[in-house]
Short mmCIF file of N, CA and C in Angstrom, two decimals:
data_model
loop_
_atom_site.label_atom_id
_atom_site.label_comp_id
_atom_site.label_asym_id
_atom_site.label_seq_id
_atom_site.Cartn_x
_atom_site.Cartn_y
_atom_site.Cartn_z
N UNK W 230 8.19 -15.87 55.30
CA UNK W 230 8.73 -14.95 54.32
C UNK W 230 7.55 -14.32 53.57
N UNK W 231 7.53 -13.04 53.53
CA UNK W 231 6.43 -12.33 52.88
C UNK W 231 6.74 -12.18 51.39
N UNK W 232 5.76 -12.44 50.57
CA UNK W 232 5.93 -12.26 49.13
C UNK W 232 5.13 -11.07 48.68
N UNK W 233 5.58 -10.44 47.63
CA UNK W 233 4.87 -9.28 47.10
C UNK W 233 4.54 -9.53 45.64
N UNK W 234 3.43 -9.01 45.23
CA UNK W 234 3.09 -9.14 43.81
C UNK W 234 3.63 -7.93 43.07
N UNK W 235 3.97 -8.13 41.84
CA UNK W 235 4.48 -7.04 41.01
C UNK W 235 3.42 -5.96 40.85
N UNK W 236 2.17 -6.36 40.79
CA UNK W 236 1.10 -5.38 40.64
C UNK W 236 0.97 -4.52 41.89
N UNK W 237 1.14 -5.13 43.06
CA UNK W 237 1.04 -4.37 44.30
C UNK W 237 2.18 -3.37 44.40
N UNK W 238 3.36 -3.78 43.97
CA UNK W 238 4.50 -2.87 44.01
C UNK W 238 4.28 -1.71 43.05
N UNK W 239 3.80 -2.00 41.84
CA UNK W 239 3.57 -0.95 40.86
C UNK W 239 2.45 -0.01 41.30
N UNK W 240 1.43 -0.56 41.92
CA UNK W 240 0.29 0.27 42.32
C UNK W 240 0.59 1.09 43.56
N UNK W 241 1.28 0.49 44.53
CA UNK W 241 1.52 1.19 45.78
C UNK W 241 2.83 1.93 45.80
N UNK W 242 3.73 1.61 44.94
CA UNK W 242 5.00 2.28 44.91
C UNK W 242 6.03 1.65 45.81
N UNK W 243 5.61 0.80 46.77
CA UNK W 243 6.57 0.14 47.65
C UNK W 243 6.07 -1.27 47.90
N UNK W 244 6.97 -2.10 48.33
CA UNK W 244 6.62 -3.49 48.56
C UNK W 244 5.74 -3.58 49.80
N UNK W 245 4.75 -4.42 49.72
CA UNK W 245 3.86 -4.67 50.85
C UNK W 245 3.74 -6.16 51.02
N UNK W 246 3.34 -6.58 52.18
CA UNK W 246 3.17 -8.01 52.42
C UNK W 246 2.03 -8.51 51.56
N UNK W 247 2.13 -9.75 51.18
CA UNK W 247 1.08 -10.34 50.36
C UNK W 247 -0.22 -10.37 51.12
N UNK W 248 -1.32 -9.99 50.50
CA UNK W 248 -2.60 -10.00 51.20
C UNK W 248 -3.05 -11.42 51.47
N UNK W 249 -3.89 -11.53 52.44
CA UNK W 249 -4.43 -12.86 52.72
C UNK W 249 -5.33 -13.27 51.58
N UNK W 250 -5.52 -14.56 51.47
CA UNK W 250 -6.33 -15.11 50.40
C UNK W 250 -7.75 -14.51 50.45
N UNK W 251 -8.24 -13.99 49.36
CA UNK W 251 -9.60 -13.46 49.30
C UNK W 251 -9.66 -11.95 49.39
N UNK W 252 -8.61 -11.27 49.81
CA UNK W 252 -8.62 -9.81 49.81
C UNK W 252 -7.91 -9.31 48.58
N UNK W 253 -8.42 -8.28 48.02
CA UNK W 253 -7.88 -7.73 46.79
C UNK W 253 -7.27 -6.38 47.09
N UNK W 254 -6.05 -6.17 46.66
CA UNK W 254 -5.42 -4.87 46.89
C UNK W 254 -6.14 -3.78 46.15
N UNK W 255 -6.17 -3.92 44.85
CA UNK W 255 -6.81 -2.92 44.00
C UNK W 255 -7.20 -3.64 42.70
N UNK W 256 -8.38 -3.37 42.21
CA UNK W 256 -8.75 -4.05 40.96
C UNK W 256 -7.86 -3.55 39.81
N UNK W 257 -7.58 -4.43 38.89
CA UNK W 257 -6.78 -4.06 37.73
C UNK W 257 -7.58 -3.11 36.86
N UNK W 258 -6.88 -2.16 36.25
CA UNK W 258 -7.60 -1.25 35.34
C UNK W 258 -8.10 -2.04 34.13
N UNK W 259 -9.24 -1.65 33.60
CA UNK W 259 -9.76 -2.37 32.43
C UNK W 259 -8.85 -2.16 31.23
N UNK W 260 -8.75 -3.18 30.43
CA UNK W 260 -7.95 -3.09 29.21
C UNK W 260 -8.60 -2.08 28.27
N UNK W 261 -7.77 -1.26 27.63
CA UNK W 261 -8.34 -0.29 26.70
C UNK W 261 -8.85 -1.02 25.47
N UNK W 262 -10.02 -0.65 25.02
CA UNK W 262 -10.62 -1.30 23.87
C UNK W 262 -11.09 -0.25 22.88
N UNK W 263 -11.04 -0.62 21.64
CA UNK W 263 -11.61 0.21 20.60
C UNK W 263 -12.92 -0.40 20.17
N UNK W 264 -13.92 0.40 20.06
CA UNK W 264 -15.22 -0.10 19.64
C UNK W 264 -15.46 0.29 18.19
N UNK W 265 -15.85 -0.67 17.42
CA UNK W 265 -16.19 -0.43 16.03
C UNK W 265 -17.65 -0.79 15.83
N UNK W 266 -18.37 0.02 15.08
CA UNK W 266 -19.78 -0.33 14.83
C UNK W 266 -19.86 -1.62 14.04
N UNK W 267 -20.84 -2.43 14.39
CA UNK W 267 -20.98 -3.70 13.70
C UNK W 267 -21.47 -3.53 12.26
N UNK W 268 -22.21 -2.50 12.03
CA UNK W 268 -22.71 -2.24 10.69
C UNK W 268 -22.44 -0.77 10.39
N UNK W 269 -21.83 -0.49 9.27
CA UNK W 269 -21.48 0.88 8.92
C UNK W 269 -22.71 1.65 8.49
N UNK W 270 -23.02 2.76 9.16
CA UNK W 270 -24.15 3.59 8.72
C UNK W 270 -23.87 4.21 7.36
N UNK W 271 -24.92 4.55 6.66
CA UNK W 271 -24.77 5.10 5.31
C UNK W 271 -23.97 6.39 5.32
N UNK W 272 -24.08 7.16 6.38
CA UNK W 272 -23.35 8.43 6.40
C UNK W 272 -21.84 8.23 6.56
N UNK W 273 -21.42 7.03 6.96
CA UNK W 273 -20.01 6.73 7.11
C UNK W 273 -19.46 5.98 5.92
N UNK W 274 -20.20 5.90 4.87
CA UNK W 274 -19.78 5.12 3.71
C UNK W 274 -18.48 5.68 3.16
N UNK W 275 -17.64 4.79 2.68
CA UNK W 275 -16.36 5.24 2.15
C UNK W 275 -16.55 5.84 0.76
N UNK W 276 -15.61 6.67 0.39
CA UNK W 276 -15.65 7.32 -0.90
C UNK W 276 -14.65 6.63 -1.80
N UNK W 277 -15.08 6.23 -2.94
CA UNK W 277 -14.20 5.56 -3.88
C UNK W 277 -13.85 6.53 -5.00
N UNK W 278 -12.55 6.74 -5.20
CA UNK W 278 -12.09 7.63 -6.24
C UNK W 278 -11.74 6.81 -7.48
N UNK W 279 -11.98 7.35 -8.66
CA UNK W 279 -11.64 6.62 -9.87
C UNK W 279 -10.13 6.51 -10.01
N UNK W 280 -9.64 5.46 -10.69
CA UNK W 280 -8.20 5.34 -10.91
C UNK W 280 -7.68 6.55 -11.68
N UNK W 281 -6.48 6.94 -11.40
CA UNK W 281 -5.89 8.06 -12.11
C UNK W 281 -5.25 9.06 -11.18
N UNK W 282 -5.21 10.31 -11.59
CA UNK W 282 -4.52 11.36 -10.87
C UNK W 282 -5.27 11.82 -9.64
N UNK W 283 -4.52 12.17 -8.60
CA UNK W 283 -5.09 12.74 -7.40
C UNK W 283 -4.12 13.79 -6.88
N UNK W 284 -4.57 15.03 -6.82
CA UNK W 284 -3.73 16.13 -6.37
C UNK W 284 -3.94 16.37 -4.89
N UNK W 285 -2.87 16.62 -4.18
CA UNK W 285 -2.96 16.97 -2.76
C UNK W 285 -3.30 18.44 -2.66
N UNK W 286 -3.95 18.82 -1.56
CA UNK W 286 -4.27 20.23 -1.34
C UNK W 286 -2.97 20.98 -1.14
N UNK W 287 -2.86 22.18 -1.68
CA UNK W 287 -1.63 22.95 -1.50
C UNK W 287 -1.37 23.24 -0.03
N UNK W 288 -0.11 23.29 0.36
CA UNK W 288 0.24 23.55 1.75
C UNK W 288 -0.26 24.92 2.14
N UNK W 289 -0.94 25.00 3.27
CA UNK W 289 -1.43 26.27 3.77
C UNK W 289 -2.73 26.73 3.12
N UNK W 290 -3.30 25.95 2.22
CA UNK W 290 -4.52 26.37 1.54
C UNK W 290 -5.68 26.48 2.53
N UNK W 291 -5.77 25.53 3.45
CA UNK W 291 -6.87 25.56 4.40
C UNK W 291 -6.68 26.69 5.39
N UNK W 292 -5.44 26.95 5.78
CA UNK W 292 -5.19 28.00 6.76
C UNK W 292 -5.45 29.38 6.18
N UNK W 293 -5.15 29.57 4.93
CA UNK W 293 -5.32 30.88 4.31
C UNK W 293 -6.72 31.07 3.73
N UNK W 294 -7.49 29.99 3.64
CA UNK W 294 -8.82 30.10 3.09
C UNK W 294 -8.83 30.09 1.57
N UNK W 295 -7.71 29.75 0.95
CA UNK W 295 -7.69 29.73 -0.51
C UNK W 295 -8.15 28.37 -1.01
N UNK W 296 -8.54 28.31 -2.24
CA UNK W 296 -9.01 27.07 -2.83
C UNK W 296 -7.92 26.33 -3.56
N UNK W 297 -6.78 26.93 -3.73
CA UNK W 297 -5.71 26.27 -4.45
C UNK W 297 -5.77 26.55 -5.94
N UNK W 298 -6.77 27.27 -6.40
CA UNK W 298 -6.92 27.55 -7.82
C UNK W 298 -6.01 28.69 -8.26
N UNK W 299 -5.43 29.42 -7.28
CA UNK W 299 -4.60 30.55 -7.63
C UNK W 299 -3.18 30.14 -8.01
N UNK W 300 -2.88 28.87 -7.97
CA UNK W 300 -1.53 28.41 -8.26
C UNK W 300 -1.15 28.75 -9.70
N UNK W 301 0.01 29.36 -9.85
CA UNK W 301 0.45 29.74 -11.18
C UNK W 301 1.07 28.57 -11.92
N UNK W 302 1.83 27.77 -11.19
CA UNK W 302 2.54 26.68 -11.83
C UNK W 302 1.89 25.36 -11.42
N UNK W 303 1.54 24.54 -12.35
CA UNK W 303 0.90 23.27 -12.09
C UNK W 303 1.95 22.24 -11.69
N UNK W 304 1.77 21.67 -10.51
CA UNK W 304 2.65 20.60 -10.07
C UNK W 304 2.05 19.28 -10.48
N UNK W 305 2.88 18.24 -10.43
CA UNK W 305 2.39 16.91 -10.76
C UNK W 305 1.46 16.40 -9.67
N UNK W 306 0.84 15.27 -9.90
CA UNK W 306 -0.08 14.72 -8.90
C UNK W 306 0.69 14.27 -7.66
N UNK W 307 0.01 14.28 -6.52
CA UNK W 307 0.62 13.81 -5.28
C UNK W 307 0.70 12.30 -5.26
N UNK W 308 -0.30 11.66 -5.86
CA UNK W 308 -0.31 10.20 -5.98
C UNK W 308 -1.19 9.80 -7.13
N UNK W 309 -0.92 8.64 -7.66
CA UNK W 309 -1.69 8.11 -8.77
C UNK W 309 -2.19 6.73 -8.36
N UNK W 310 -3.49 6.55 -8.36
CA UNK W 310 -4.04 5.25 -7.97
C UNK W 310 -3.64 4.20 -8.99
N UNK W 311 -3.19 3.06 -8.49
CA UNK W 311 -2.78 1.97 -9.37
C UNK W 311 -4.01 1.39 -10.04
N UNK W 312 -3.96 1.31 -11.36
CA UNK W 312 -5.10 0.80 -12.09
C UNK W 312 -5.15 -0.72 -11.97
N UNK W 313 -6.30 -1.27 -11.60
CA UNK W 313 -6.37 -2.73 -11.41
C UNK W 313 -6.40 -3.48 -12.74
N UNK W 314 -5.79 -4.64 -12.73
CA UNK W 314 -5.85 -5.56 -13.87
C UNK W 314 -6.53 -6.81 -13.37
N UNK W 315 -7.60 -7.21 -14.07
CA UNK W 315 -8.39 -8.35 -13.62
C UNK W 315 -8.42 -9.52 -14.56
N UNK W 316 -7.75 -9.41 -15.72
CA UNK W 316 -7.75 -10.53 -16.66
C UNK W 316 -6.51 -10.47 -17.53
N UNK W 317 -6.28 -11.56 -18.23
CA UNK W 317 -5.13 -11.62 -19.12
C UNK W 317 -5.28 -10.65 -20.29
N UNK W 318 -6.52 -10.43 -20.74
CA UNK W 318 -6.77 -9.49 -21.83
C UNK W 318 -6.42 -8.06 -21.41
N UNK W 319 -6.76 -7.69 -20.18
CA UNK W 319 -6.42 -6.36 -19.69
C UNK W 319 -4.90 -6.17 -19.62
N UNK W 320 -4.19 -7.21 -19.18
CA UNK W 320 -2.73 -7.12 -19.14
C UNK W 320 -2.17 -6.97 -20.54
N UNK W 321 -2.69 -7.73 -21.48
CA UNK W 321 -2.21 -7.64 -22.87
C UNK W 321 -2.46 -6.24 -23.45
N UNK W 322 -3.63 -5.65 -23.14
CA UNK W 322 -3.92 -4.29 -23.62
C UNK W 322 -2.95 -3.28 -23.00
N UNK W 323 -2.68 -3.42 -21.71
CA UNK W 323 -1.75 -2.50 -21.04
C UNK W 323 -0.34 -2.65 -21.62
N UNK W 324 0.08 -3.88 -21.90
CA UNK W 324 1.40 -4.10 -22.49
C UNK W 324 1.48 -3.55 -23.91
N UNK W 325 0.40 -3.69 -24.69
CA UNK W 325 0.38 -3.16 -26.06
C UNK W 325 0.45 -1.63 -26.03
N UNK W 326 -0.29 -1.01 -25.12
CA UNK W 326 -0.25 0.45 -25.02
C UNK W 326 1.14 0.94 -24.59
N UNK W 327 1.77 0.21 -23.68
CA UNK W 327 3.11 0.57 -23.24
C UNK W 327 4.12 0.41 -24.37
N UNK W 328 3.94 -0.60 -25.19
CA UNK W 328 4.85 -0.82 -26.32
C UNK W 328 4.71 0.31 -27.34
N UNK W 329 3.48 0.79 -27.56
CA UNK W 329 3.27 1.91 -28.47
C UNK W 329 3.93 3.19 -27.94
N UNK W 330 3.88 3.38 -26.61
CA UNK W 330 4.52 4.56 -26.01
C UNK W 330 6.03 4.40 -25.90
N UNK W 331 6.49 3.16 -25.98
CA UNK W 331 7.93 2.91 -25.84
C UNK W 331 8.40 3.02 -24.40
N UNK W 332 7.52 2.71 -23.47
CA UNK W 332 7.86 2.80 -22.06
C UNK W 332 7.42 1.53 -21.34
N UNK W 333 8.11 1.18 -20.27
CA UNK W 333 7.70 -0.01 -19.52
C UNK W 333 6.48 0.28 -18.64
N UNK W 334 5.90 -0.77 -18.10
CA UNK W 334 4.85 -0.64 -17.09
C UNK W 334 5.34 -1.33 -15.83
N UNK W 335 4.77 -0.95 -14.72
CA UNK W 335 5.10 -1.56 -13.43
C UNK W 335 3.86 -2.26 -12.91
N UNK W 336 4.02 -3.53 -12.53
CA UNK W 336 2.91 -4.32 -12.00
C UNK W 336 3.18 -4.65 -10.54
N UNK W 337 2.21 -4.36 -9.69
CA UNK W 337 2.26 -4.75 -8.29
C UNK W 337 1.34 -5.95 -8.12
N UNK W 338 1.90 -7.08 -7.76
CA UNK W 338 1.13 -8.30 -7.53
C UNK W 338 0.85 -8.39 -6.04
N UNK W 339 -0.43 -8.36 -5.68
CA UNK W 339 -0.83 -8.35 -4.28
C UNK W 339 -1.85 -9.44 -3.99
N UNK W 340 -2.16 -9.56 -2.72
CA UNK W 340 -3.26 -10.43 -2.27
C UNK W 340 -3.96 -9.69 -1.14
N UNK W 341 -5.25 -9.90 -1.02
CA UNK W 341 -6.03 -9.18 -0.01
C UNK W 341 -5.61 -9.56 1.41
N UNK W 342 -5.04 -10.74 1.59
CA UNK W 342 -4.63 -11.20 2.92
C UNK W 342 -3.20 -10.80 3.27
N UNK W 343 -2.49 -10.17 2.34
CA UNK W 343 -1.07 -9.85 2.52
C UNK W 343 -0.91 -8.47 3.15
N UNK W 344 -0.48 -8.42 4.41
CA UNK W 344 -0.33 -7.15 5.12
C UNK W 344 0.76 -6.29 4.51
N UNK W 345 1.86 -6.87 4.08
CA UNK W 345 2.94 -6.10 3.44
C UNK W 345 2.42 -5.43 2.17
N UNK W 346 1.56 -6.12 1.43
CA UNK W 346 0.97 -5.56 0.21
C UNK W 346 0.14 -4.32 0.54
N UNK W 347 -0.64 -4.43 1.60
CA UNK W 347 -1.51 -3.33 2.01
C UNK W 347 -0.68 -2.11 2.40
N UNK W 348 0.42 -2.33 3.11
CA UNK W 348 1.29 -1.22 3.53
C UNK W 348 2.06 -0.63 2.36
N UNK W 349 2.41 -1.45 1.39
CA UNK W 349 3.26 -1.00 0.29
C UNK W 349 2.49 -0.23 -0.78
N UNK W 350 1.23 -0.54 -0.98
CA UNK W 350 0.47 0.05 -2.08
C UNK W 350 0.43 1.59 -2.04
N UNK W 351 0.14 2.26 -0.92
CA UNK W 351 0.14 3.73 -0.93
C UNK W 351 1.52 4.33 -1.27
N UNK W 352 2.56 3.66 -0.86
CA UNK W 352 3.90 4.15 -1.16
C UNK W 352 4.21 4.02 -2.65
N UNK W 353 3.71 2.96 -3.26
CA UNK W 353 3.88 2.81 -4.71
C UNK W 353 3.02 3.82 -5.46
N UNK W 354 1.87 4.19 -4.91
CA UNK W 354 1.04 5.21 -5.55
C UNK W 354 1.75 6.56 -5.56
N UNK W 355 2.50 6.86 -4.51
CA UNK W 355 3.30 8.09 -4.50
C UNK W 355 4.45 8.00 -5.49
N UNK W 356 5.08 6.83 -5.57
CA UNK W 356 6.16 6.63 -6.54
C UNK W 356 5.62 6.74 -7.96
N UNK W 357 4.42 6.23 -8.19
CA UNK W 357 3.80 6.31 -9.52
C UNK W 357 3.60 7.76 -9.94
N UNK W 358 3.34 8.64 -8.99
CA UNK W 358 3.16 10.06 -9.30
C UNK W 358 4.46 10.68 -9.82
N UNK W 359 5.60 10.19 -9.34
CA UNK W 359 6.89 10.71 -9.81
C UNK W 359 7.14 10.38 -11.28
N UNK W 360 6.66 9.24 -11.72
CA UNK W 360 6.93 8.79 -13.08
C UNK W 360 5.75 9.02 -14.03
N UNK W 361 4.63 9.55 -13.50
CA UNK W 361 3.46 9.76 -14.35
C UNK W 361 3.73 10.91 -15.32
N UNK W 362 3.34 10.87 -16.56
CA UNK W 362 2.62 9.85 -17.32
C UNK W 362 3.53 8.94 -18.15
N UNK W 363 4.85 9.06 -17.97
CA UNK W 363 5.77 8.23 -18.78
C UNK W 363 5.59 6.75 -18.50
N UNK W 364 5.56 6.39 -17.22
CA UNK W 364 5.44 4.98 -16.83
C UNK W 364 4.16 4.82 -16.04
N UNK W 365 3.35 3.85 -16.42
CA UNK W 365 2.09 3.60 -15.74
C UNK W 365 2.25 2.41 -14.79
N UNK W 366 1.58 2.50 -13.64
CA UNK W 366 1.63 1.47 -12.62
C UNK W 366 0.27 0.77 -12.56
N UNK W 367 0.31 -0.54 -12.42
CA UNK W 367 -0.92 -1.34 -12.34
C UNK W 367 -0.85 -2.25 -11.13
N UNK W 368 -2.01 -2.69 -10.68
CA UNK W 368 -2.11 -3.57 -9.52
C UNK W 368 -2.90 -4.82 -9.91
N UNK W 369 -2.38 -5.99 -9.53
CA UNK W 369 -3.05 -7.24 -9.83
C UNK W 369 -3.25 -8.00 -8.53
N UNK W 370 -4.50 -8.31 -8.21
CA UNK W 370 -4.81 -9.13 -7.03
C UNK W 370 -4.80 -10.59 -7.46
N UNK W 371 -3.86 -11.37 -6.91
CA UNK W 371 -3.69 -12.75 -7.37
C UNK W 371 -4.90 -13.62 -7.06
N UNK W 372 -5.72 -13.22 -6.09
CA UNK W 372 -6.92 -14.00 -5.77
C UNK W 372 -8.09 -13.70 -6.70
N UNK W 373 -7.97 -12.62 -7.49
CA UNK W 373 -9.08 -12.20 -8.34
C UNK W 373 -8.82 -12.44 -9.82
N UNK W 374 -7.67 -12.98 -10.16
CA UNK W 374 -7.34 -13.24 -11.57
C UNK W 374 -7.13 -14.74 -11.77
N UNK W 375 -7.23 -15.20 -13.01
CA UNK W 375 -6.98 -16.63 -13.27
C UNK W 375 -5.55 -17.03 -12.91
N UNK W 376 -5.39 -18.24 -12.44
CA UNK W 376 -4.07 -18.75 -12.07
C UNK W 376 -3.12 -18.76 -13.26
N UNK W 377 -3.67 -18.87 -14.45
CA UNK W 377 -2.85 -18.86 -15.67
C UNK W 377 -2.06 -17.54 -15.79
N UNK W 378 -2.69 -16.42 -15.42
CA UNK W 378 -2.03 -15.12 -15.47
C UNK W 378 -0.91 -15.03 -14.44
N UNK W 379 -1.16 -15.54 -13.23
CA UNK W 379 -0.16 -15.52 -12.17
C UNK W 379 1.04 -16.39 -12.58
N UNK W 380 0.76 -17.53 -13.18
CA UNK W 380 1.84 -18.42 -13.65
C UNK W 380 2.63 -17.78 -14.78
N UNK W 381 1.94 -17.09 -15.67
CA UNK W 381 2.60 -16.41 -16.80
C UNK W 381 3.62 -15.40 -16.30
N UNK W 382 3.28 -14.71 -15.21
CA UNK W 382 4.17 -13.70 -14.66
C UNK W 382 5.24 -14.30 -13.76
N UNK W 383 5.09 -15.54 -13.39
CA UNK W 383 6.07 -16.18 -12.53
C UNK W 383 6.04 -15.67 -11.10
N UNK W 384 4.87 -15.27 -10.63
CA UNK W 384 4.73 -14.73 -9.28
C UNK W 384 4.62 -15.88 -8.29
N UNK W 385 5.51 -15.87 -7.29
CA UNK W 385 5.47 -16.90 -6.26
C UNK W 385 5.37 -16.31 -4.86
N UNK W 386 5.72 -15.02 -4.69
CA UNK W 386 5.69 -14.39 -3.37
C UNK W 386 4.99 -13.04 -3.46
N UNK W 387 4.39 -12.64 -2.35
CA UNK W 387 3.72 -11.35 -2.27
C UNK W 387 4.45 -10.45 -1.31
N UNK W 388 4.47 -9.15 -1.54
CA UNK W 388 4.16 -8.49 -2.81
C UNK W 388 5.32 -8.62 -3.77
N UNK W 389 4.99 -8.72 -5.04
CA UNK W 389 5.99 -8.74 -6.10
C UNK W 389 5.75 -7.53 -6.98
N UNK W 390 6.81 -6.81 -7.27
CA UNK W 390 6.73 -5.65 -8.15
C UNK W 390 7.58 -5.95 -9.36
N UNK W 391 6.97 -5.88 -10.54
CA UNK W 391 7.67 -6.25 -11.77
C UNK W 391 7.61 -5.12 -12.78
N UNK W 392 8.68 -5.00 -13.58
CA UNK W 392 8.64 -4.11 -14.75
C UNK W 392 8.49 -4.99 -15.96
N UNK W 393 7.64 -4.55 -16.88
CA UNK W 393 7.39 -5.27 -18.12
C UNK W 393 7.58 -4.30 -19.28
N UNK W 394 8.23 -4.76 -20.31
CA UNK W 394 8.29 -4.02 -21.57
C UNK W 394 8.44 -5.04 -22.69
N UNK W 395 7.96 -4.68 -23.86
CA UNK W 395 7.96 -5.58 -25.02
C UNK W 395 7.31 -6.92 -24.67
N UNK W 396 6.24 -6.86 -23.87
CA UNK W 396 5.46 -8.03 -23.47
C UNK W 396 6.27 -9.08 -22.71
N UNK W 397 7.37 -8.67 -22.11
CA UNK W 397 8.21 -9.58 -21.33
C UNK W 397 8.52 -8.96 -19.97
N UNK W 398 8.63 -9.82 -18.97
CA UNK W 398 9.04 -9.35 -17.65
C UNK W 398 10.53 -9.02 -17.71
N UNK W 399 10.88 -7.80 -17.30
CA UNK W 399 12.26 -7.35 -17.37
C UNK W 399 12.95 -7.36 -16.01
N UNK W 400 12.21 -7.13 -14.95
CA UNK W 400 12.79 -7.09 -13.62
C UNK W 400 11.75 -7.34 -12.57
N UNK W 401 12.22 -7.72 -11.37
CA UNK W 401 11.29 -8.03 -10.29
C UNK W 401 11.92 -7.71 -8.95
N UNK W 402 11.09 -7.16 -8.06
CA UNK W 402 11.49 -6.92 -6.68
C UNK W 402 10.45 -7.61 -5.80
N UNK W 403 10.94 -8.43 -4.87
CA UNK W 403 10.05 -9.07 -3.91
C UNK W 403 10.03 -8.18 -2.68
N UNK W 404 8.85 -7.76 -2.27
CA UNK W 404 8.73 -6.75 -1.22
C UNK W 404 8.53 -7.29 0.17
N UNK W 405 9.34 -8.21 0.62
CA UNK W 405 9.17 -8.77 1.94
C UNK W 405 9.94 -8.05 3.03
N UNK W 406 10.60 -6.94 2.73
CA UNK W 406 11.36 -6.22 3.75
C UNK W 406 10.80 -4.81 3.92
N UNK W 407 11.52 -3.93 4.58
CA UNK W 407 11.04 -2.58 4.87
C UNK W 407 10.57 -1.88 3.58
N UNK W 408 9.45 -1.16 3.69
CA UNK W 408 8.85 -0.56 2.49
C UNK W 408 9.76 0.47 1.83
N UNK W 409 10.51 1.25 2.61
CA UNK W 409 11.38 2.25 2.00
C UNK W 409 12.49 1.59 1.20
N UNK W 410 12.95 0.41 1.64
CA UNK W 410 13.95 -0.33 0.87
C UNK W 410 13.35 -0.86 -0.43
N UNK W 411 12.11 -1.33 -0.33
CA UNK W 411 11.42 -1.84 -1.53
C UNK W 411 11.25 -0.72 -2.54
N UNK W 412 10.83 0.46 -2.09
CA UNK W 412 10.63 1.59 -2.99
C UNK W 412 11.95 1.98 -3.66
N UNK W 413 13.05 1.98 -2.89
CA UNK W 413 14.36 2.27 -3.49
C UNK W 413 14.73 1.24 -4.54
N UNK W 414 14.47 -0.04 -4.25
CA UNK W 414 14.77 -1.10 -5.22
C UNK W 414 13.92 -0.95 -6.48
N UNK W 415 12.65 -0.60 -6.31
CA UNK W 415 11.77 -0.40 -7.46
C UNK W 415 12.24 0.79 -8.29
N UNK W 416 12.63 1.87 -7.61
CA UNK W 416 13.12 3.05 -8.32
C UNK W 416 14.37 2.69 -9.15
N UNK W 417 15.29 1.93 -8.58
CA UNK W 417 16.50 1.50 -9.30
C UNK W 417 16.13 0.61 -10.49
N UNK W 418 15.17 -0.27 -10.29
CA UNK W 418 14.73 -1.17 -11.36
C UNK W 418 14.13 -0.37 -12.51
N UNK W 419 13.34 0.66 -12.19
CA UNK W 419 12.71 1.48 -13.23
C UNK W 419 13.78 2.27 -13.99
N UNK W 420 14.73 2.84 -13.25
CA UNK W 420 15.77 3.65 -13.90
C UNK W 420 16.68 2.80 -14.78
N UNK W 421 16.89 1.54 -14.44
CA UNK W 421 17.66 0.65 -15.31
C UNK W 421 16.90 0.36 -16.60
N UNK W 422 15.58 0.30 -16.47
CA UNK W 422 14.73 -0.03 -17.63
C UNK W 422 14.62 1.14 -18.60
N UNK W 423 14.69 2.38 -18.10
CA UNK W 423 14.48 3.55 -18.96
C UNK W 423 15.64 3.81 -19.88
#
């Protein structure tokens, strides 16, 4: 009984008898690989933008050769970088400023090893642009702050998105599911708080 290999069928298009031991039908194609430089050259250095507002280029600006300065009506920012909080004092200052404004703040609790956190952060930056400047969004890396701060907030899972007002946690969304669902839940949480 002749046996055929799946690779021989795929390569030849029809079944063929199994080759004798030691003969090769066709070498397998090499696996596709991505090559990354082991050391980043200085010309490839990343650009770090300061926290705050970031405007997107107007649609068609590059195609028309315009600089975007001709816009008559100022639109809001396309995204707002989440301001990092690195200590309990910084959190207290942000809460005091929010209390003076009479508005809540939103805290994103992340970890550098959390893939969901990495995927969710840009989407929250776009959401922050919708509420800017009424509600400010902050980001806290649980590996970079004292454990006392993480315990104070009651964070047990990553990513956690919390609203705070009057120096108290008012609501929380755990972001372990699809990012668009998390953003909808955060939006509902913010609108309940306002």
